[in-house]
């Protein structure tokens, strides 16, 4: 989930240096794979279980230790089999930021490549775009993140997590009307954290009230990007 406190500018600058290369498809590798690649949203029977039971265990997901080797190696295997595995993408980004590296030991590519591969593999996957946008945003590269977050909202316009994160980004950019618009959508769909609401109310940009969805409208509670903690600065 987005936070208004990016990691150190030094790390962001280092990652920015490799960003151009990360967007180059040959550099980020071909998507062909011995197992898969499969769509994480609609995995073949047993395929996801086979991969996750060996390469995306609880310890790998937490970034504690690898199961068959290094954390980076297990995440690499998972993301080559399921390029748009949003939880694995989020884990890779989290571990990289925590350890202040641009490429995990055992991973074949820099972190951003895995996001590029995800949206290249399934450009209609809004949650993959959302995860990509969050990663870039957390590097302190808000301008680069904005079109990625907007793309996610175009693809999954009623997803509460996507609207919340885009609302945070618009608030940071002082585009308060759009921040309110996406905040209302997030809370209409029962997003659980009041951080964005509080930010807008405290700034005098919104009264915090949300009109209920029309009767019969879908009230989505879609999974976000595997993060459940509210942004620190939005508390």
CSV table of C-alpha atoms in Angstrom, one decimal:
chain,number,residue,atom,x,y,z
A,1,UNK,CA,0.0,0.0,0.0
A,2,UNK,CA,1.2,3.5,-0.8
A,3,UNK,CA,3.0,5.6,1.8
A,4,UNK,CA,4.0,9.2,1.5
A,5,UNK,CA,7.4,8.4,2.9
A,6,UNK,CA,9.6,6.9,0.1
A,7,UNK,CA,12.8,5.1,0.8
A,8,UNK,CA,16.1,6.9,0.7
A,9,UNK,CA,16.7,9.1,-2.3
A,10,UNK,CA,20.0,7.3,-2.7
A,11,UNK,CA,18.3,4.0,-3.3
A,12,UNK,CA,15.7,5.6,-5.5
A,13,UNK,CA,18.5,7.2,-7.6
A,14,UNK,CA,20.3,3.9,-7.9
A,15,UNK,CA,17.1,2.1,-9.1
A,16,UNK,CA,16.4,4.9,-11.5
A,17,UNK,CA,19.7,4.3,-13.3
A,18,UNK,CA,18.6,0.8,-14.2
A,19,UNK,CA,15.0,1.7,-15.0
A,20,UNK,CA,15.7,2.3,-18.7
A,21,UNK,CA,17.3,-1.1,-19.1
A,22,UNK,CA,14.5,-2.7,-17.1
A,23,UNK,CA,12.0,-1.5,-19.7
A,24,UNK,CA,13.9,-3.2,-22.5
A,25,UNK,CA,12.2,-6.5,-23.2
A,26,UNK,CA,15.3,-8.4,-24.2
A,27,UNK,CA,17.0,-7.3,-21.0
A,28,UNK,CA,14.0,-8.5,-19.0
A,29,UNK,CA,13.9,-11.8,-20.8
A,30,UNK,CA,11.6,-13.8,-22.9
A,31,UNK,CA,8.4,-15.1,-21.2
A,32,UNK,CA,8.7,-18.6,-22.5
A,33,UNK,CA,9.4,-21.1,-19.6
A,34,UNK,CA,9.6,-24.8,-19.1
A,35,UNK,CA,6.7,-24.7,-16.7
A,36,UNK,CA,4.1,-22.2,-17.8
A,37,UNK,CA,3.9,-19.3,-18.0
A,38,UNK,CA,0.4,-19.3,-16.5
A,39,UNK,CA,-2.0,-16.6,-15.6
A,40,UNK,CA,-2.1,-16.2,-11.8
A,41,UNK,CA,-5.8,-15.2,-12.0
A,42,UNK,CA,-6.8,-18.4,-13.8
A,43,UNK,CA,-4.2,-21.1,-13.0
A,44,UNK,CA,-4.5,-24.6,-14.5
A,45,UNK,CA,-5.6,-27.3,-11.9
A,46,UNK,CA,-2.8,-28.0,-9.5
A,47,UNK,CA,-0.2,-25.8,-11.2
A,48,UNK,CA,-0.4,-23.0,-8.7
A,49,UNK,CA,-0.2,-25.5,-5.8
A,50,UNK,CA,2.8,-27.2,-7.3
A,51,UNK,CA,4.7,-24.0,-7.6
A,52,UNK,CA,3.7,-22.4,-4.3
A,53,UNK,CA,4.2,-25.5,-2.2
A,54,UNK,CA,7.9,-25.6,-3.3
A,55,UNK,CA,8.8,-22.0,-4.1
A,56,UNK,CA,6.3,-19.7,-2.4
A,57,UNK,CA,6.0,-21.1,1.1
A,58,UNK,CA,5.1,-19.0,4.1
A,59,UNK,CA,8.7,-18.3,4.8
A,60,UNK,CA,9.4,-17.2,1.2
A,61,UNK,CA,6.3,-15.0,1.2
A,62,UNK,CA,7.5,-13.4,4.4
A,63,UNK,CA,11.0,-12.9,2.9
A,64,UNK,CA,12.6,-14.8,5.8
A,65,UNK,CA,14.4,-17.6,3.9
A,66,UNK,CA,14.2,-19.6,0.7
A,67,UNK,CA,12.7,-23.1,0.5
A,68,UNK,CA,14.7,-24.6,-2.3
A,69,UNK,CA,17.6,-22.1,-2.2
A,70,UNK,CA,17.6,-18.4,-1.8
A,71,UNK,CA,14.5,-16.2,-1.4
A,72,UNK,CA,15.3,-14.6,-4.7
A,73,UNK,CA,15.7,-17.9,-6.4
A,74,UNK,CA,12.3,-19.2,-5.2
A,75,UNK,CA,10.6,-15.9,-6.2
A,76,UNK,CA,12.3,-16.0,-9.6
A,77,UNK,CA,10.9,-19.5,-10.2
A,78,UNK,CA,7.4,-18.5,-9.0
A,79,UNK,CA,7.4,-15.4,-11.3
A,80,UNK,CA,8.7,-17.2,-14.3
A,81,UNK,CA,5.9,-19.8,-13.9
A,82,UNK,CA,3.3,-17.1,-13.0
A,83,UNK,CA,4.6,-13.7,-14.2
A,84,UNK,CA,1.6,-11.9,-12.8
A,85,UNK,CA,1.7,-13.6,-9.3
A,86,UNK,CA,0.9,-10.3,-7.5
A,87,UNK,CA,1.8,-11.6,-4.0
A,88,UNK,CA,5.2,-12.8,-5.2
A,89,UNK,CA,5.9,-9.5,-7.0
A,90,UNK,CA,5.0,-7.7,-3.8
A,91,UNK,CA,7.3,-9.9,-1.7
A,92,UNK,CA,10.2,-9.4,-4.1
A,93,UNK,CA,9.8,-5.6,-3.9
A,94,UNK,CA,9.5,-5.6,-0.2
A,95,UNK,CA,12.6,-7.7,0.3
A,96,UNK,CA,14.6,-5.6,-2.2
A,97,UNK,CA,13.6,-2.4,-0.4
A,98,UNK,CA,14.3,-3.8,3.0
A,99,UNK,CA,17.8,-5.0,2.0
A,100,UNK,CA,18.4,-1.9,-0.2
A,101,UNK,CA,19.3,-3.8,-3.4
A,102,UNK,CA,18.0,-3.6,-7.0
A,103,UNK,CA,18.3,-7.4,-7.6
A,104,UNK,CA,17.8,-10.2,-5.1
A,105,UNK,CA,20.5,-12.9,-4.8
A,106,UNK,CA,19.3,-15.9,-6.9
A,107,UNK,CA,17.0,-13.8,-9.0
A,108,UNK,CA,17.7,-13.7,-12.8
A,109,UNK,CA,16.6,-10.1,-13.3
A,110,UNK,CA,16.4,-6.8,-11.4
A,111,UNK,CA,13.2,-6.3,-9.4
A,112,UNK,CA,11.6,-3.9,-11.9
A,113,UNK,CA,12.0,-6.4,-14.7
A,114,UNK,CA,9.6,-8.8,-12.9
A,115,UNK,CA,6.9,-6.1,-12.9
A,116,UNK,CA,7.6,-5.3,-16.6
A,117,UNK,CA,7.3,-9.0,-17.4
A,118,UNK,CA,4.0,-9.2,-15.5
A,119,UNK,CA,2.3,-6.5,-17.4
A,120,UNK,CA,3.8,-7.6,-20.7
A,121,UNK,CA,2.5,-11.1,-20.0
A,122,UNK,CA,-1.0,-10.0,-19.1
A,123,UNK,CA,-1.6,-6.3,-20.0
A,124,UNK,CA,-5.2,-6.6,-18.9
A,125,UNK,CA,-4.3,-7.5,-15.3
A,126,UNK,CA,-5.2,-4.4,-13.3
A,127,UNK,CA,-3.7,-5.8,-10.1
A,128,UNK,CA,-0.3,-6.3,-11.8
A,129,UNK,CA,-0.4,-2.7,-12.9
A,130,UNK,CA,-1.3,-1.7,-9.4
A,131,UNK,CA,1.6,-3.6,-7.8
A,132,UNK,CA,3.9,-2.1,-10.4
A,133,UNK,CA,2.7,1.4,-9.6
A,134,UNK,CA,3.0,0.9,-5.9
A,135,UNK,CA,6.6,-0.4,-6.3
A,136,UNK,CA,7.6,2.6,-8.4
A,137,UNK,CA,5.8,5.0,-6.0
A,138,UNK,CA,7.7,3.6,-3.0
A,139,UNK,CA,10.9,4.4,-4.8
A,140,UNK,CA,10.0,8.0,-4.6
A,141,UNK,CA,9.3,8.2,-8.3
A,142,UNK,CA,5.7,9.5,-8.1
A,143,UNK,CA,5.6,10.9,-11.6
A,144,UNK,CA,6.5,7.5,-13.1
A,145,UNK,CA,4.1,5.7,-10.8
A,146,UNK,CA,1.0,7.8,-11.6
A,147,UNK,CA,0.3,6.4,-15.1
A,148,UNK,CA,0.8,2.9,-13.8
A,149,UNK,CA,-1.7,3.5,-11.0
A,150,UNK,CA,-4.1,5.1,-13.4
A,151,UNK,CA,-3.9,2.1,-15.8
A,152,UNK,CA,-4.8,-0.1,-12.9
A,153,UNK,CA,-7.8,2.0,-12.1
A,154,UNK,CA,-8.9,1.8,-15.7
A,155,UNK,CA,-8.8,-2.0,-15.7
A,156,UNK,CA,-10.3,-2.5,-12.3
A,157,UNK,CA,-12.3,0.7,-11.7
A,158,UNK,CA,-14.2,-0.6,-8.6
A,159,UNK,CA,-11.4,-2.2,-6.8
A,160,UNK,CA,-11.1,-0.5,-3.3
A,161,UNK,CA,-7.4,-1.0,-2.9
A,162,UNK,CA,-6.6,0.4,-6.3
A,163,UNK,CA,-8.8,3.4,-5.7
A,164,UNK,CA,-7.3,4.0,-2.3
A,165,UNK,CA,-3.7,3.9,-3.5
A,166,UNK,CA,-4.5,6.2,-6.5
A,167,UNK,CA,-6.2,8.6,-4.1
A,168,UNK,CA,-3.1,8.7,-1.9
A,169,UNK,CA,-1.0,9.5,-5.0
A,170,UNK,CA,-3.4,12.3,-6.1
A,171,UNK,CA,-3.3,13.7,-2.6
A,172,UNK,CA,0.4,13.8,-2.7
A,173,UNK,CA,0.2,15.6,-6.0
A,174,UNK,CA,-2.2,18.1,-4.5
A,175,UNK,CA,-4.9,17.0,-7.0
A,176,UNK,CA,-7.5,17.0,-4.3
A,177,UNK,CA,-10.6,16.7,-6.4
A,178,UNK,CA,-9.3,13.4,-7.9
A,179,UNK,CA,-8.1,12.2,-4.5
A,180,UNK,CA,-11.7,12.7,-3.2
A,181,UNK,CA,-13.2,11.0,-6.2
A,182,UNK,CA,-11.1,7.8,-5.7
A,183,UNK,CA,-11.4,8.0,-1.9
A,184,UNK,CA,-15.2,7.9,-2.3
A,185,UNK,CA,-14.9,4.8,-4.5
A,186,UNK,CA,-12.6,3.0,-2.1
A,187,UNK,CA,-14.9,3.6,0.8
A,188,UNK,CA,-18.1,2.8,-1.1
A,189,UNK,CA,-16.5,-0.6,-1.5
A,190,UNK,CA,-15.7,-0.9,2.2
A,191,UNK,CA,-12.0,-0.2,2.2
A,192,UNK,CA,-11.0,-0.8,5.8
A,193,UNK,CA,-8.5,2.0,6.5
A,194,UNK,CA,-9.5,5.6,7.2
A,195,UNK,CA,-6.1,7.1,6.4
A,196,UNK,CA,-7.0,8.7,3.1
A,197,UNK,CA,-10.3,10.0,4.5
A,198,UNK,CA,-8.5,11.6,7.5
A,199,UNK,CA,-5.9,13.2,5.2
A,200,UNK,CA,-8.5,14.8,3.0
A,201,UNK,CA,-10.8,15.8,6.0
A,202,UNK,CA,-7.8,17.3,7.9
A,203,UNK,CA,-6.8,19.2,4.7
A,204,UNK,CA,-10.3,20.7,4.5
A,205,UNK,CA,-10.9,19.0,1.1
A,206,UNK,CA,-13.7,16.6,2.0
A,207,UNK,CA,-16.3,16.1,4.7
A,208,UNK,CA,-15.6,12.4,4.7
A,209,UNK,CA,-19.2,11.4,3.8
A,210,UNK,CA,-19.8,8.6,1.3
A,211,UNK,CA,-23.0,7.9,-0.6
A,212,UNK,CA,-24.0,4.2,-0.4
A,213,UNK,CA,-23.8,2.2,-3.6
A,214,UNK,CA,-27.1,1.9,-5.5
A,215,UNK,CA,-29.1,-1.1,-4.6
A,216,UNK,CA,-27.9,-4.2,-6.4
A,217,UNK,CA,-24.5,-2.7,-7.3
A,218,UNK,CA,-21.5,-4.9,-6.8
A,219,UNK,CA,-19.8,-4.3,-3.5
A,220,UNK,CA,-16.4,-5.5,-4.3
A,221,UNK,CA,-13.9,-6.7,-1.7
A,222,UNK,CA,-11.2,-7.8,-4.1
A,223,UNK,CA,-7.8,-8.8,-2.9
A,224,UNK,CA,-5.3,-6.0,-3.2
A,225,UNK,CA,-1.6,-6.6,-3.5
A,226,UNK,CA,-0.9,-8.7,-0.5
A,227,UNK,CA,-0.3,-5.8,1.9
A,228,UNK,CA,-2.7,-5.2,4.8
A,229,UNK,CA,-1.1,-2.4,6.8
A,230,UNK,CA,-2.3,1.2,6.5
A,231,UNK,CA,0.3,3.7,5.2
A,232,UNK,CA,2.2,5.2,8.1
A,233,UNK,CA,1.6,8.8,7.0
A,234,UNK,CA,-2.0,8.1,6.5
A,235,UNK,CA,-2.7,7.1,10.1
